[in-house]
Every structure is written in structure tokens, then in C-alpha cells.
Amino acid sequence: MMLLKIFFEFFKIGAVTFGGGQAMLPLLQRELVVNLQWISMDKFLYFVSVAEVTPGPVALNMATFIGYELKGIVGAIFATGGIVAPSFIVILFIAMIAPKFRENKIYKRFMSGIKPVIVALLVNAIYLITVRGFKTLVPYIMAVAAFLVFSKWKVNPVILLLIMGAVGMLVL
Amino acid sequence: MRLNLLIRIVDSKGIKKSIKLFSIFFYIGLFTIGGGYAMIPLMRESLVKKEKYIDEDKFLEIFAISQITPGPIAINMATFIGYEQEGIIGSAFATLGIVLPSLIIITIISMFFVNITKFTPLQKLFIGILTGVTGEIAYLTFDMTRKMKIKVFNVSILLFSLTELFLLKLNPIYVILIGGALGLLFGKSGNGK
């Protein structure tokens, strides 16, 4: 019974949050900490701090954390399933009808306005990462170095991340 | 007999491709550190550049759709690209791939209840990785800007979007929808370039 509750709680949150994991956090907090009181505020904040620095999307990390806290591994699987299901259903539907509207003139005009927006979103992402994570000048210099290396030698992005991580451990 | 059937299923092209999709998205999920945008350079590298599953325009289109539909962007993109490549089976495999690293890593952390955020070397590792993520997103931004035609239409939407994000602090979904609306009003129905 509790497992189904966990699934539907996360399903609900997955279905109504737009704009990725960060947008999901306030809603998770209101539902799970304040309304249902499944976990304490302290624990929630601890989960957020770990979810942000571990691999994988923040939303999925939070679902696994909270699900595990409530009902162990099975709870983690149900919570993750709940957060994934709405996305999966909605996107499957869109992907199925996509070939029909791709040649549509209205759709093409709509998409023609999106590309410059994506550039702006990327600039915003850089701003958010640097403002939150970089406390001294050194990381900024490292980021510029990473940019130069990446644009000049087209290194594999994962290798570059690992190298920068190692450099960070040495110089930060 | 039954084993033969199993081998035949695993050997079939669709399943092979689905397993490939699973491994690509597992890899992306494993190395997405520092929020959803961190995976964009990774996805572009493996899906557009290396495997050539989709072209750049389609990739950006799927990215935009994933942002304006409910749910985490990473899952939306995995489901979408999985379906485009190999139907429902492909989308299920791709989604499972992006989900598993989180599920495994966080479960292990929960089991041992280690507060990794208090551990200084890991903090340094994380900030180091973030500098790499920043450099890669910066390159992507640079590359997209370079390929974009300098036209009043593109430049005005870019500046307008930046204003919306930085000064008005609008949610990215609205910024995308407004960009799309401007496209409807002033854009061309050609190939959008």
C-alpha cells in the first residue's frame, strides 16, 4: 500500500513539474516534508545537497533517496518509476505523432524561433553553475582552460570532465 | 530450443540497437554531474557526432520539446531519442539506461549513509568537474552562435531571451514558448536557418 502511495506521489510530481529537476525541488519539499511529513526538513536538505553533486539527474537522485528512506530498495524503485512514468507516457505520445507535424509549416516557424532561445538558455546555465559553485578565481580560470582545450582538440567530453576533476583535487 | 529462440531474439537487429541505446544512456547518466545541462555536451558528442543517430537540428528540437513537457529533461530526451531510433522497446531501454546509474549510486550512498558533501577531496573533485562542464557548455554556446546566421530575427530573439532569463527571471519554459511564438509571427517556414 505504502509502495503504491510512493509511486503515485512521485507520479503526481513528475506530471506537473516543467523545466527539469531544479523546478521539482520546491514541490517535493511542500508535498513530502510539509503535507505528508514523510521526511524531515533536515533530511530533505541533506538529500538535495548530495543529489546535486552525485551523477545523474537531480530529480532521479531525489526520488531514489526518498524512496529508499521510506521503503528500502523496493521503495527507491517505486519512487523512480513514479517520476519516470509521466515523462515516458507523454514523450512517447509526442514522439509517435512527431513525424506528422514535422513537415507542418506552423511547426517549422515555431521551431525557427527556438534556436536563439537555446543559446540564451545555455548562457543562463553557465551563469547558474558558476554563481553557485565557484567561490574563488581559480575555478573560473580552469573553466576557461577547459573551454580552450575542448574547442581546440575536440577531446572526449567525459575524459575532459575527469581531467578537470583531477586538476580540481590538486589545485583547489 | 528455448535457448535458440533467446539467442535469436538477442541477435536480432532491433534488440542489438536497443542494448546499444541502453549503454549510451547509461554512460550519459553516469557522467551527468552538476544538473541536467551537463549532459547536453555528452549527448551531442555520443548521439550526434559519434553514432550519428540524429542531426544537430533534430537534437536541438528534441531538447526544446523535452524542456517544455513535464518531467526531468534527461528522461524526456532518452525516451524521445529511444523511440525515434527503435520504437517503444528502444525508448524503454534508453530510459532504463539513464535511470540506472542514479538508482544504483544513490542506493549505495543511502545504505552506508555517508555524507559525501562533508568530504573535502570529493568537494574539490566536484568543483573541478563543474569547471569542465562549464567549459563544454561554453564551447557548445560558442559553436551554436557561430553557426547561427546573423539576422535581425535571430539576434533579437537571443537578446530578448537573455533579458527574460536574467532580468525578468522567467522560467525557461515561458522563454521557449515566447521564442516559438515570435517564430510563428516573424519566422520563416523554410528550414529555420
Coordinates of C-alpha atoms in Angstrom, one line a residue:
Chain A
M1 CA 0.0 0.0 0.0
M2 CA 2.8 2.4 1.0
L3 CA 4.6 1.4 -2.2
L4 CA 1.7 2.5 -4.3
K5 CA 1.4 5.7 -2.4
I6 CA 5.1 6.4 -3.0
F7 CA 4.6 5.6 -6.7
F8 CA 1.6 7.9 -7.1
E9 CA 3.1 10.8 -5.1
F10 CA 6.1 10.8 -7.4
F11 CA 4.0 10.3 -10.4
K12 CA 2.0 13.4 -9.5
I13 CA 5.1 15.5 -9.0
G14 CA 6.6 14.2 -12.3
A15 CA 3.5 15.0 -14.2
V16 CA 3.2 18.6 -13.0
T17 CA 6.8 19.9 -13.0
F18 CA 8.1 21.6 -16.1
G19 CA 11.6 22.6 -16.6
G20 CA 13.6 19.8 -15.0
G21 CA 14.9 18.7 -11.6
Q22 CA 15.5 22.1 -10.1
A23 CA 11.9 23.1 -10.7
M24 CA 10.9 19.9 -8.9
L25 CA 12.6 20.6 -5.6
P26 CA 10.1 23.2 -4.1
L27 CA 7.2 20.9 -5.0
L28 CA 8.8 17.9 -3.5
Q29 CA 9.5 19.8 -0.3
R30 CA 6.0 21.1 0.0
E31 CA 4.4 17.7 -0.6
L32 CA 6.7 15.3 1.2
V33 CA 8.1 17.4 4.0
V34 CA 5.2 19.8 4.8
N35 CA 2.0 18.0 3.7
L36 CA 2.7 14.3 4.1
Q37 CA 5.6 14.6 6.6
W38 CA 7.3 11.6 5.2
I39 CA 10.8 13.0 5.8
S40 CA 12.2 15.9 8.0
M41 CA 13.3 19.2 6.6
D42 CA 16.9 18.4 7.7
K43 CA 17.0 15.2 5.8
F44 CA 15.4 16.8 2.8
L45 CA 18.2 19.4 2.7
Y46 CA 20.8 16.7 3.1
F47 CA 19.3 14.8 0.2
V48 CA 19.3 17.9 -2.0
S49 CA 23.0 18.6 -1.2
V50 CA 24.1 15.1 -2.1
A51 CA 21.7 14.7 -5.1
E52 CA 23.3 17.8 -6.7
V53 CA 26.9 16.5 -6.5
T54 CA 26.3 12.8 -7.5
P55 CA 26.0 11.6 -11.0
G56 CA 22.6 11.6 -12.7
P57 CA 19.7 14.0 -12.9
V58 CA 18.8 15.6 -9.6
A59 CA 15.1 14.6 -9.8
L60 CA 16.1 10.9 -10.2
N61 CA 18.6 11.1 -7.3
M62 CA 15.9 12.7 -5.1
A63 CA 13.4 10.0 -5.9
T64 CA 15.8 7.2 -5.1
F65 CA 16.9 8.9 -1.9
I66 CA 13.4 9.4 -0.6
G67 CA 12.1 6.1 -1.8
Y68 CA 14.9 4.3 -0.1
E69 CA 14.4 6.2 3.1
L70 CA 10.8 5.2 3.2
K71 CA 10.8 1.6 2.0
G72 CA 14.3 0.5 1.1
I73 CA 15.4 -0.6 -2.3
V74 CA 11.9 -1.5 -3.5
G75 CA 10.7 2.0 -2.3
A76 CA 13.5 3.5 -4.3
I77 CA 12.4 1.6 -7.4
F78 CA 8.8 2.6 -7.0
A79 CA 9.7 6.3 -6.5
T80 CA 11.9 6.3 -9.5
G81 CA 9.2 4.5 -11.5
G82 CA 6.7 7.2 -10.4
I83 CA 8.9 10.1 -11.5
V84 CA 9.7 8.4 -14.9
A85 CA 6.2 7.2 -15.9
P86 CA 4.6 10.6 -16.7
S87 CA 7.6 11.6 -18.8
F88 CA 7.7 8.3 -20.6
I89 CA 4.0 8.3 -21.4
V90 CA 3.8 12.0 -22.6
I91 CA 7.0 11.8 -24.6
L92 CA 6.1 8.5 -26.2
F93 CA 2.9 10.1 -27.4
I94 CA 4.7 13.2 -28.7
A95 CA 7.4 11.1 -30.4
M96 CA 4.6 9.0 -32.1
I97 CA 2.9 12.0 -33.6
A98 CA 6.1 14.0 -34.3
P99 CA 6.6 12.7 -37.9
K100 CA 3.2 14.0 -38.8
F101 CA 3.8 17.6 -37.7
R102 CA 7.5 17.9 -38.6
E103 CA 6.6 19.0 -42.1
N104 CA 3.9 21.3 -40.9
K105 CA 4.6 25.0 -41.7
I106 CA 3.3 26.3 -38.4
Y107 CA 5.5 23.9 -36.5
K108 CA 8.6 24.9 -38.6
R109 CA 8.0 28.5 -37.9
F110 CA 7.6 27.8 -34.2
M111 CA 10.9 25.9 -34.2
S112 CA 12.7 28.6 -36.1
G113 CA 12.3 30.9 -33.1
I114 CA 13.6 28.3 -30.7
K115 CA 17.3 28.1 -31.7
P116 CA 18.3 31.5 -30.4
V117 CA 16.4 30.7 -27.2
I118 CA 18.6 27.6 -26.7
V119 CA 21.7 29.7 -26.9
A120 CA 20.3 32.0 -24.2
L121 CA 19.4 29.0 -22.1
L122 CA 23.0 27.7 -22.3
V123 CA 24.4 31.1 -21.3
N124 CA 22.0 31.1 -18.4
A125 CA 23.1 27.5 -17.4
I126 CA 26.7 28.7 -17.4
Y127 CA 25.7 31.6 -15.2
L128 CA 23.9 29.4 -12.7
I129 CA 26.7 26.9 -12.4
T130 CA 29.4 29.5 -11.9
V131 CA 27.5 31.6 -9.5
R132 CA 26.5 28.7 -7.3
G133 CA 29.7 26.6 -7.4
F134 CA 32.7 28.9 -8.0
K135 CA 33.9 30.8 -4.9
T136 CA 37.4 31.9 -6.0
L137 CA 39.1 32.9 -9.2
V138 CA 40.8 29.6 -9.8
P139 CA 37.7 27.6 -11.0
Y140 CA 36.9 30.4 -13.5
I141 CA 40.5 30.1 -14.9
M142 CA 40.0 26.3 -15.0
A143 CA 36.7 26.7 -16.9
V144 CA 38.4 29.0 -19.5
A145 CA 41.2 26.4 -19.9
A146 CA 38.6 23.6 -20.3
F147 CA 36.8 25.7 -23.0
L148 CA 40.1 26.3 -24.9
V149 CA 41.1 22.6 -24.7
F150 CA 37.7 21.4 -25.7
S151 CA 37.4 23.8 -28.7
K152 CA 41.0 23.2 -29.9
W153 CA 41.4 19.4 -29.6
K154 CA 37.8 18.1 -29.5
V155 CA 38.7 15.8 -26.6
N156 CA 36.0 13.3 -25.5
P157 CA 33.8 15.3 -23.1
V158 CA 33.9 12.6 -20.3
I159 CA 37.7 12.4 -20.4
L160 CA 37.8 16.2 -20.1
L161 CA 35.5 16.1 -17.1
L162 CA 37.7 13.5 -15.4
I163 CA 40.9 15.5 -16.1
M164 CA 39.3 18.7 -14.7
G165 CA 38.1 16.8 -11.7
A166 CA 41.7 15.6 -11.0
V167 CA 43.1 19.1 -11.6
G168 CA 40.5 20.4 -9.1
M169 CA 41.6 17.9 -6.5
L170 CA 45.2 19.2 -6.9
V171 CA 44.8 22.9 -7.2
L172 CA 41.6 23.9 -5.4
Chain B
M1 CA 15.2 -25.0 -28.3
R2 CA 14.2 -22.2 -25.9
L3 CA 17.9 -21.1 -25.7
N4 CA 18.0 -20.9 -29.5
L5 CA 15.0 -18.6 -29.5
L6 CA 16.6 -16.4 -26.9
I7 CA 19.8 -16.2 -28.9
R8 CA 17.8 -15.3 -32.0
I9 CA 16.0 -12.5 -30.1
V10 CA 19.2 -11.1 -28.7
D11 CA 20.8 -11.4 -32.1
S12 CA 18.0 -9.5 -33.9
K13 CA 18.9 -6.1 -35.0
G14 CA 16.3 -4.2 -33.0
I15 CA 17.4 -5.7 -29.7
K16 CA 21.1 -5.1 -30.5
K17 CA 20.4 -1.4 -31.2
S18 CA 18.2 -1.2 -28.1
I19 CA 21.1 -2.6 -26.0
K20 CA 23.4 -0.1 -27.6
L21 CA 20.9 2.7 -26.7
F22 CA 20.8 1.4 -23.2
S23 CA 24.6 1.5 -22.9
I24 CA 24.9 5.0 -24.4
F25 CA 22.3 6.5 -22.0
F26 CA 23.8 4.6 -19.0
Y27 CA 27.1 6.3 -19.8
I28 CA 25.4 9.7 -20.2
G29 CA 23.6 9.2 -16.8
L30 CA 26.8 8.2 -15.1
F31 CA 28.7 11.3 -16.2
T32 CA 25.9 13.9 -15.9
I33 CA 27.2 15.7 -12.9
G34 CA 26.0 19.2 -11.9
G35 CA 22.5 19.3 -13.3
G36 CA 20.6 18.5 -16.4
Y37 CA 22.5 20.8 -18.7
A38 CA 25.8 19.0 -18.0
M39 CA 24.5 16.1 -20.2
I40 CA 23.9 18.2 -23.3
P41 CA 27.6 18.2 -24.5
L42 CA 27.7 14.5 -23.7
M43 CA 24.6 13.7 -25.6
R44 CA 25.7 15.8 -28.6
E45 CA 29.0 14.0 -28.6
S46 CA 27.7 10.5 -28.5
L47 CA 24.4 10.8 -30.4
V48 CA 25.1 13.5 -33.0
K49 CA 28.8 13.3 -33.5
K50 CA 29.8 9.7 -32.9
E51 CA 26.8 7.5 -33.6
K52 CA 25.1 10.0 -36.0
Y53 CA 21.7 8.8 -34.8
I54 CA 20.2 12.3 -35.2
D55 CA 21.4 15.5 -36.8
E56 CA 22.1 18.7 -34.9
D57 CA 18.8 20.4 -35.8
K58 CA 16.7 17.4 -34.6
F59 CA 18.8 17.2 -31.4
L60 CA 18.0 20.8 -30.6
E61 CA 14.4 20.3 -31.5
I62 CA 14.1 17.3 -29.1
F63 CA 15.9 19.3 -26.4
A64 CA 13.4 22.1 -26.8
I65 CA 10.4 19.7 -26.7
S66 CA 11.9 18.0 -23.6
Q67 CA 12.1 21.3 -21.8
I68 CA 8.5 22.3 -22.4
T69 CA 7.0 19.0 -21.5
P70 CA 6.6 17.7 -17.9
G71 CA 9.3 15.8 -16.1
P72 CA 13.1 15.8 -16.0
I73 CA 14.7 16.8 -19.3
A74 CA 17.2 13.8 -19.2
I75 CA 14.3 11.3 -19.1
N76 CA 12.3 13.1 -21.8
M77 CA 15.3 13.2 -24.1
A78 CA 16.1 9.5 -23.5
T79 CA 12.5 8.4 -24.2
F80 CA 12.2 10.6 -27.3
I81 CA 15.5 9.6 -28.9
G82 CA 15.0 5.9 -27.9
Y83 CA 11.6 5.9 -29.6
E84 CA 12.9 7.7 -32.8
Q85 CA 15.6 5.0 -33.1
E86 CA 13.9 1.8 -32.1
G87 CA 10.3 2.3 -31.2
I88 CA 8.8 1.5 -27.8
I89 CA 11.4 -1.1 -27.0
G90 CA 14.2 1.4 -27.8
S91 CA 12.6 4.1 -25.7
A92 CA 12.3 1.7 -22.7
F93 CA 15.9 0.6 -23.0
A94 CA 17.2 4.2 -23.3
T95 CA 15.1 5.4 -20.3
L96 CA 16.3 2.5 -18.2
G97 CA 19.8 3.4 -19.2
I98 CA 19.5 7.0 -17.9
V99 CA 17.7 5.9 -14.7
L100 CA 20.0 3.1 -13.5
P101 CA 23.2 5.0 -12.6
S102 CA 21.2 7.3 -10.3
L103 CA 19.3 4.4 -8.8
I104 CA 22.5 2.3 -8.1
I105 CA 24.7 5.2 -6.8
I106 CA 22.1 6.8 -4.5
T107 CA 21.1 3.4 -3.1
I108 CA 24.7 2.6 -2.2
I109 CA 25.1 6.1 -0.6
S110 CA 21.8 5.5 1.4
M111 CA 22.9 2.1 2.5
F112 CA 26.1 3.3 4.0
F113 CA 24.7 6.7 5.0
V114 CA 27.9 8.5 4.1
N115 CA 27.7 12.3 4.0
I116 CA 29.9 12.7 1.0
T117 CA 29.4 16.5 0.9
K118 CA 31.4 16.8 4.1
F119 CA 34.4 15.1 2.5
T120 CA 36.8 17.8 1.2
P121 CA 38.6 15.9 -1.6
L122 CA 35.3 15.0 -3.2
Q123 CA 34.1 18.6 -3.0
K124 CA 37.2 19.6 -4.9
L125 CA 36.6 16.8 -7.4
F126 CA 33.1 18.1 -7.9
I127 CA 34.1 21.7 -8.4
G128 CA 36.8 20.5 -10.8
I129 CA 34.2 18.6 -12.8
L130 CA 31.9 21.6 -12.8
T131 CA 34.7 23.7 -14.4
G132 CA 34.9 21.1 -17.2
V133 CA 31.1 21.2 -17.6
T134 CA 31.2 25.0 -17.8
G135 CA 33.9 24.9 -20.4
E136 CA 32.0 22.3 -22.5
I137 CA 28.7 24.2 -22.3
A138 CA 30.6 27.4 -23.2
Y139 CA 32.0 25.7 -26.3
L140 CA 28.6 24.5 -27.3
T141 CA 27.2 28.0 -26.9
F142 CA 30.1 29.4 -29.0
D143 CA 29.6 26.8 -31.7
M144 CA 25.9 27.3 -32.0
T145 CA 26.3 31.1 -32.1
R146 CA 28.9 30.8 -34.8
K147 CA 26.6 28.6 -36.9
M148 CA 23.6 30.8 -36.4
K149 CA 23.0 33.4 -39.2
I150 CA 23.4 37.0 -38.1
K151 CA 19.9 38.2 -38.8
V152 CA 17.7 40.7 -37.0
F153 CA 15.3 37.8 -36.2
N154 CA 17.9 35.6 -34.5
V155 CA 19.8 38.4 -32.7
S156 CA 16.6 40.0 -31.4
I157 CA 15.2 36.7 -30.1
L158 CA 18.6 35.9 -28.4
L159 CA 18.8 39.3 -26.7
F160 CA 15.1 39.2 -25.7
S161 CA 15.5 35.7 -24.2
L162 CA 18.6 36.8 -22.3
T163 CA 16.6 39.7 -20.9
E164 CA 13.8 37.4 -19.9
L165 CA 16.1 35.0 -18.1
F166 CA 18.4 37.4 -16.4
L167 CA 16.3 40.5 -15.7
L168 CA 12.8 39.1 -15.5
K169 CA 13.9 35.7 -14.1
L170 CA 11.3 33.9 -16.2
N171 CA 11.0 30.1 -16.1
P172 CA 12.8 28.6 -19.2
I173 CA 9.5 27.1 -20.4
Y174 CA 8.0 30.5 -21.0
V175 CA 11.2 31.7 -22.6
I176 CA 10.9 28.8 -25.1
L177 CA 7.2 29.4 -25.7
I178 CA 7.7 33.1 -26.3
G179 CA 10.6 32.3 -28.7
G180 CA 8.3 29.9 -30.5
A181 CA 5.5 32.5 -30.7
L182 CA 7.9 35.0 -32.1
G183 CA 8.9 32.4 -34.6
L184 CA 5.3 31.9 -35.6
L185 CA 4.9 35.6 -36.1
F186 CA 8.1 36.6 -37.8
G187 CA 9.9 33.4 -38.7
K188 CA 10.2 31.6 -42.0
S189 CA 8.8 28.1 -42.6
G190 CA 11.9 27.1 -44.6
N191 CA 14.5 25.0 -42.8
G192 CA 14.6 27.5 -39.9
K193 CA 18.2 28.6 -40.6

